[in-house]
Short mmCIF file of C-alpha atoms in Angstrom, two decimals:
data_model
loop_
_atom_site.label_atom_id
_atom_site.label_comp_id
_atom_site.label_asym_id
_atom_site.label_seq_id
_atom_site.Cartn_x
_atom_site.Cartn_y
_atom_site.Cartn_z
CA MET X 1 90.20 40.50 80.98
CA ASN X 2 93.60 41.32 81.59
CA ARG X 3 95.92 41.14 78.25
CA LEU X 4 99.23 40.15 78.62
CA VAL X 5 102.79 41.90 78.02
CA ALA X 6 105.97 40.11 77.27
CA LEU X 7 109.46 41.45 77.77
CA LEU X 8 112.65 41.04 75.14
CA THR X 9 115.31 42.74 75.78
CA ASP X 10 119.13 42.54 75.78
CA PHE X 11 119.39 44.02 79.44
CA GLY X 12 120.78 41.37 81.33
CA THR X 13 119.45 40.94 85.30
CA ASP X 14 122.27 42.59 86.73
CA ASP X 15 121.93 45.78 86.18
CA PRO X 16 117.54 47.78 86.95
CA TYR X 17 117.11 48.04 83.44
CA ALA X 18 114.79 45.27 83.10
CA GLY X 19 112.65 46.05 85.87
CA GLN X 20 112.83 49.69 85.31
CA VAL X 21 110.81 48.58 82.34
CA ALA X 22 109.01 45.92 84.17
CA ALA X 23 107.53 48.27 86.70
CA VAL X 24 106.42 51.57 84.20
CA LEU X 25 104.17 49.03 82.86
CA ALA X 26 102.96 47.77 86.24
CA ALA X 27 102.16 51.21 86.69
CA HIS X 28 100.56 52.12 84.11
CA SER X 29 98.57 48.95 83.32
CA ASP X 30 96.87 45.60 85.08
CA ALA X 31 98.17 43.62 82.37
CA THR X 32 100.36 40.04 83.55
CA ILE X 33 103.73 40.39 81.97
CA VAL X 34 106.36 38.38 81.71
CA SER X 35 110.19 37.56 80.22
CA LEU X 36 110.32 35.86 77.39
CA THR X 37 114.69 36.46 77.93
CA HIS X 38 116.48 39.87 78.51
CA GLY X 39 119.74 37.52 77.66
CA VAL X 40 119.54 39.01 74.21
CA PRO X 41 123.10 39.71 73.47
CA ALA X 42 124.50 43.70 73.34
CA HIS X 43 123.02 45.14 70.44
CA HIS X 44 121.90 41.60 68.90
CA ILE X 45 119.10 43.03 67.26
CA GLN X 46 118.98 39.66 64.17
CA LEU X 47 118.82 36.90 66.85
CA GLY X 48 115.80 39.08 69.37
CA ALA X 49 114.34 39.16 65.69
CA SER X 50 114.68 35.68 65.57
CA ILE X 51 113.70 35.06 69.46
CA VAL X 52 109.98 38.09 67.97
CA ASP X 53 109.33 35.31 65.06
CA ALA X 54 109.47 31.62 66.60
CA SER X 55 108.29 33.22 70.17
CA LEU X 56 105.11 35.36 69.13
CA GLU X 57 102.71 32.84 68.51
CA LEU X 58 102.78 31.89 72.16
CA LEU X 59 101.04 35.14 73.30
CA PRO X 60 97.65 35.23 73.15
CA ALA X 61 95.61 37.06 70.84
CA GLY X 62 95.82 40.60 71.11
CA GLY X 63 98.74 40.06 73.37
CA VAL X 64 101.70 42.52 73.03
CA LEU X 65 105.53 42.27 72.63
CA LEU X 66 107.19 45.26 73.95
CA ALA X 67 111.17 43.99 72.62
CA VAL X 68 114.16 46.19 72.80
CA VAL X 69 116.75 45.75 71.29
CA ASP X 70 118.20 49.43 70.78
CA PRO X 71 121.76 50.67 69.61
CA GLY X 72 120.70 53.53 67.80
CA VAL X 73 118.02 54.80 71.25
CA GLY X 74 119.05 58.78 71.29
CA THR X 75 119.69 58.81 67.47
CA ALA X 76 116.87 59.40 64.84
CA ARG X 77 116.05 56.06 64.63
CA ARG X 78 111.83 55.94 65.21
CA GLY X 79 109.88 53.67 67.68
CA LEU X 80 107.06 51.14 66.33
CA ILE X 81 104.38 49.89 67.13
CA VAL X 82 103.39 47.00 64.46
CA ARG X 83 100.22 44.88 64.81
CA ARG X 84 101.57 41.21 62.69
CA ASP X 85 99.46 37.85 63.12
CA GLY X 86 97.26 39.05 65.42
CA ARG X 87 99.83 39.94 68.39
CA TRP X 88 101.10 43.43 69.17
CA LEU X 89 105.05 44.85 69.43
CA VAL X 90 106.60 47.59 71.45
CA GLY X 91 109.53 48.83 70.05
CA PRO X 92 112.47 50.20 68.14
CA ASP X 93 112.29 50.67 64.13
CA ASN X 94 115.35 48.62 63.77
CA GLY X 95 114.25 45.24 62.06
CA LEU X 96 113.33 43.27 65.41
CA LEU X 97 110.06 44.24 65.25
CA THR X 98 109.04 43.09 61.98
CA PRO X 99 109.27 39.81 59.56
CA THR X 100 111.48 39.53 56.89
CA GLN X 101 108.73 39.57 54.36
CA GLY X 102 104.87 39.59 55.10
CA ASP X 103 101.73 41.96 55.13
CA ILE X 104 102.20 44.10 58.84
CA GLN X 105 101.12 47.25 60.20
CA CYS X 106 102.87 50.06 61.54
CA TRP X 107 102.66 53.09 63.58
CA SER X 108 105.77 55.28 64.12
CA ILE X 109 105.18 56.45 67.97
CA ASP X 110 105.29 60.47 67.33
CA ARG X 111 102.92 60.95 70.69
CA PRO X 112 104.84 62.47 73.10
CA GLU X 113 101.62 63.30 75.50
CA ALA X 114 101.27 58.81 75.87
CA TRP X 115 104.90 58.80 77.40
CA ARG X 116 106.47 59.39 80.55
CA ASP X 117 106.79 63.46 81.87
CA THR X 118 110.38 63.05 81.24
CA VAL X 119 112.22 61.26 78.61
CA ALA X 120 116.00 60.10 79.22
CA SER X 121 117.82 59.69 75.66
CA THR X 122 119.24 56.70 76.27
CA PHE X 123 116.51 54.79 77.51
CA HIS X 124 113.94 54.41 75.48
CA ALA X 125 112.05 51.71 76.52
CA ARG X 126 111.54 52.69 79.67
CA ASP X 127 110.43 56.06 79.24
CA ILE X 128 108.71 56.13 75.81
CA PHE X 129 107.82 52.05 74.64
CA ALA X 130 106.58 50.83 77.89
CA PRO X 131 103.47 53.31 78.46
CA ILE X 132 103.23 53.15 74.69
CA ALA X 133 102.42 49.21 75.58
CA ALA X 134 100.80 49.19 78.32
CA ARG X 135 98.19 52.17 76.59
CA LEU X 136 97.74 48.81 74.41
CA ALA X 137 97.47 46.78 77.20
CA ASN X 138 94.67 49.18 78.11
CA TYR X 139 92.97 48.89 74.78
CA GLU X 140 93.46 52.07 73.20
CA ARG X 141 93.23 52.39 69.84
CA PRO X 142 96.84 52.51 67.95
CA ASP X 143 95.83 55.87 66.25
CA TRP X 144 96.27 58.12 69.59
CA LEU X 145 99.44 56.69 70.00
CA GLY X 146 101.40 57.21 66.73
CA SER X 147 100.98 57.48 63.13
CA LEU X 148 100.27 55.60 60.55
CA VAL X 149 103.27 54.36 58.42
CA GLN X 150 103.79 52.66 54.36
CA ASP X 151 107.33 52.06 55.39
CA SER X 152 109.14 49.85 58.74
CA THR X 153 113.06 48.19 58.73
CA ARG X 154 113.28 44.67 57.78
CA VAL X 155 116.77 42.49 58.83
CA ASP X 156 117.44 39.55 56.88
CA ARG X 157 117.51 36.34 59.32
CA PRO X 158 120.28 34.44 58.08
CA ALA X 159 119.34 31.28 55.91
CA ALA X 160 119.25 27.94 55.42
CA CYS X 161 120.97 26.79 51.69
CA SER X 162 120.00 22.91 50.10
CA ASP X 163 123.38 22.52 47.93
CA GLY X 164 122.24 19.03 45.84
CA PRO X 165 122.02 16.70 48.96
CA ASN X 166 123.41 19.14 50.93
CA ILE X 167 121.70 21.35 53.56
CA ARG X 168 124.32 24.02 54.74
CA GLY X 169 123.91 27.05 57.80
CA GLU X 170 125.36 28.54 60.53
CA VAL X 171 125.26 28.56 64.55
CA ILE X 172 122.34 31.56 65.50
CA HIS X 173 121.99 30.77 69.29
CA VAL X 174 123.87 29.40 72.19
CA ASP X 175 121.83 28.36 75.20
CA ALA X 176 122.09 28.35 78.37
CA PHE X 177 122.76 25.19 78.18
CA GLY X 178 125.12 25.36 75.61
CA ASN X 179 122.73 23.38 72.70
CA LEU X 180 123.53 24.98 69.83
CA ILE X 181 120.93 26.15 67.47
CA THR X 182 120.90 26.15 64.39
CA ASN X 183 119.27 28.12 61.06
CA ILE X 184 118.30 24.87 59.29
CA GLY X 185 114.35 24.37 59.55
CA ALA X 186 112.96 20.23 60.88
CA ALA X 187 110.58 20.36 57.32
CA LEU X 188 114.98 20.34 55.21
CA VAL X 189 115.99 17.10 57.88
CA GLN X 190 112.87 15.40 59.34
CA THR X 191 112.46 14.00 55.38
CA ALA X 192 115.50 12.10 55.02
CA HIS X 193 115.88 8.00 54.89
CA MET X 194 119.13 9.10 57.01
CA LEU X 195 121.55 12.40 57.51
CA GLU X 196 124.60 13.26 58.80
CA THR X 197 125.18 16.97 61.06
CA GLN X 198 128.13 18.28 60.19
CA VAL X 199 129.67 21.22 62.67
CA SER X 200 133.59 21.64 63.93
CA ASP X 201 135.30 18.35 63.49
CA ALA X 202 132.36 16.45 64.74
CA ARG X 203 130.30 14.73 63.02
CA ILE X 204 127.04 13.06 64.03
CA LYS X 205 124.45 10.62 62.39
CA GLY X 206 121.38 10.72 62.41
CA LEU X 207 117.99 12.23 64.79
CA ALA X 208 118.00 12.03 68.42
CA THR X 209 114.53 12.67 69.78
CA THR X 210 115.72 13.71 73.03
CA TYR X 211 118.46 15.91 75.35
CA GLY X 212 119.82 12.33 77.15
CA THR X 213 120.29 9.84 74.62
CA GLY X 214 123.85 7.97 75.83
CA HIS X 215 126.96 10.76 75.89
CA GLN X 216 128.25 12.26 72.84
CA PRO X 217 127.45 15.36 70.86
CA VAL X 218 123.27 14.20 68.86
CA ALA X 219 121.48 16.37 66.60
CA LEU X 220 118.06 16.89 67.18
CA ILE X 221 114.92 18.76 66.33
CA GLY X 222 114.01 21.13 69.04
CA SER X 223 111.50 24.11 70.57
CA TRP X 224 112.27 26.13 68.32
CA ASN X 225 111.75 23.76 65.85
CA LEU X 226 114.96 24.26 63.87
CA LEU X 227 118.47 21.48 63.83
CA GLU X 228 119.87 21.96 67.41
CA ILE X 229 122.70 20.45 68.64
CA ALA X 230 124.03 18.87 72.26
CA VAL X 231 125.91 17.22 74.34
CA PRO X 232 123.34 15.27 76.85
CA CYS X 233 124.18 16.28 80.14
CA GLY X 234 127.14 18.42 79.16
CA SER X 235 128.29 21.91 76.72
CA ALA X 236 128.19 21.29 72.84
CA SER X 237 129.40 24.69 72.20
CA GLN X 238 131.96 24.09 75.38
CA ARG X 239 132.63 19.80 73.80
CA LEU X 240 133.10 21.33 70.56
CA GLY X 241 134.65 24.74 70.02
CA CYS X 242 131.37 26.61 68.71
CA ARG X 243 129.83 29.82 68.78
CA ILE X 244 127.02 32.11 66.93
CA GLY X 245 127.94 32.48 63.34
CA ASP X 246 130.02 28.34 63.01
CA ALA X 247 128.94 26.83 60.03
CA VAL X 248 126.67 23.38 60.14
CA THR X 249 126.40 21.72 56.94
CA VAL X 250 123.60 18.10 56.96
CA GLU X 251 124.22 16.30 54.46
CA ARG X 252 121.07 14.07 53.26
CA ILE X 253 120.61 10.53 52.94
CA ASP X 254 116.64 10.07 50.96
CA ASP X 255 117.61 5.70 49.42
#
């Protein structure tokens, strides 16, 4: 059975970079190749890591996630193979691949014979990580491709916090529809009898279940299992003037 290789990068789609990585994968493996996104904002490791967290369980067991948001490309930062939740991850050792906590296995990518013959110092995704991901998809062992290591870089994700009846969080992503995805998990809000969400100057009562409710801003639990603010048939980002990092407060009313 062919394995799946999923791609996540900050390369965008205007340049050939994402396509060149996919071409190397296709040339060295019969794996099915899918793109999760090439639209991570440039150099935004935290957001990339959050997307990895939200997407990894969707890959089949044994699948490979090649993730590259790599402002340190060509420096002394390591490349890593990570075994996490029954899947393989390949990319830079900058926190993109690793959870904030929990046990994982890591191998430093240090076997040049497994890379492309020519390596550009500015494009490890194509010349190092893609060949490694292809080899993993071909069922090669990680210890053929790198050395087991005990340490790896981890980055904090912005965390929501509770303050009495209030939950304080922030916008961590604005999607192509202008929906504001927050770091407030469903479990924090779904048990409240009533709630009111404040973002910018808007105060939104209750939780909607779809994006198609009326014409005013709504709060709902989206597909990331996180609280979102949306404007039906419009852009919450534009309507409310919000962007990544803006504060979101939810007041829970439990009685």
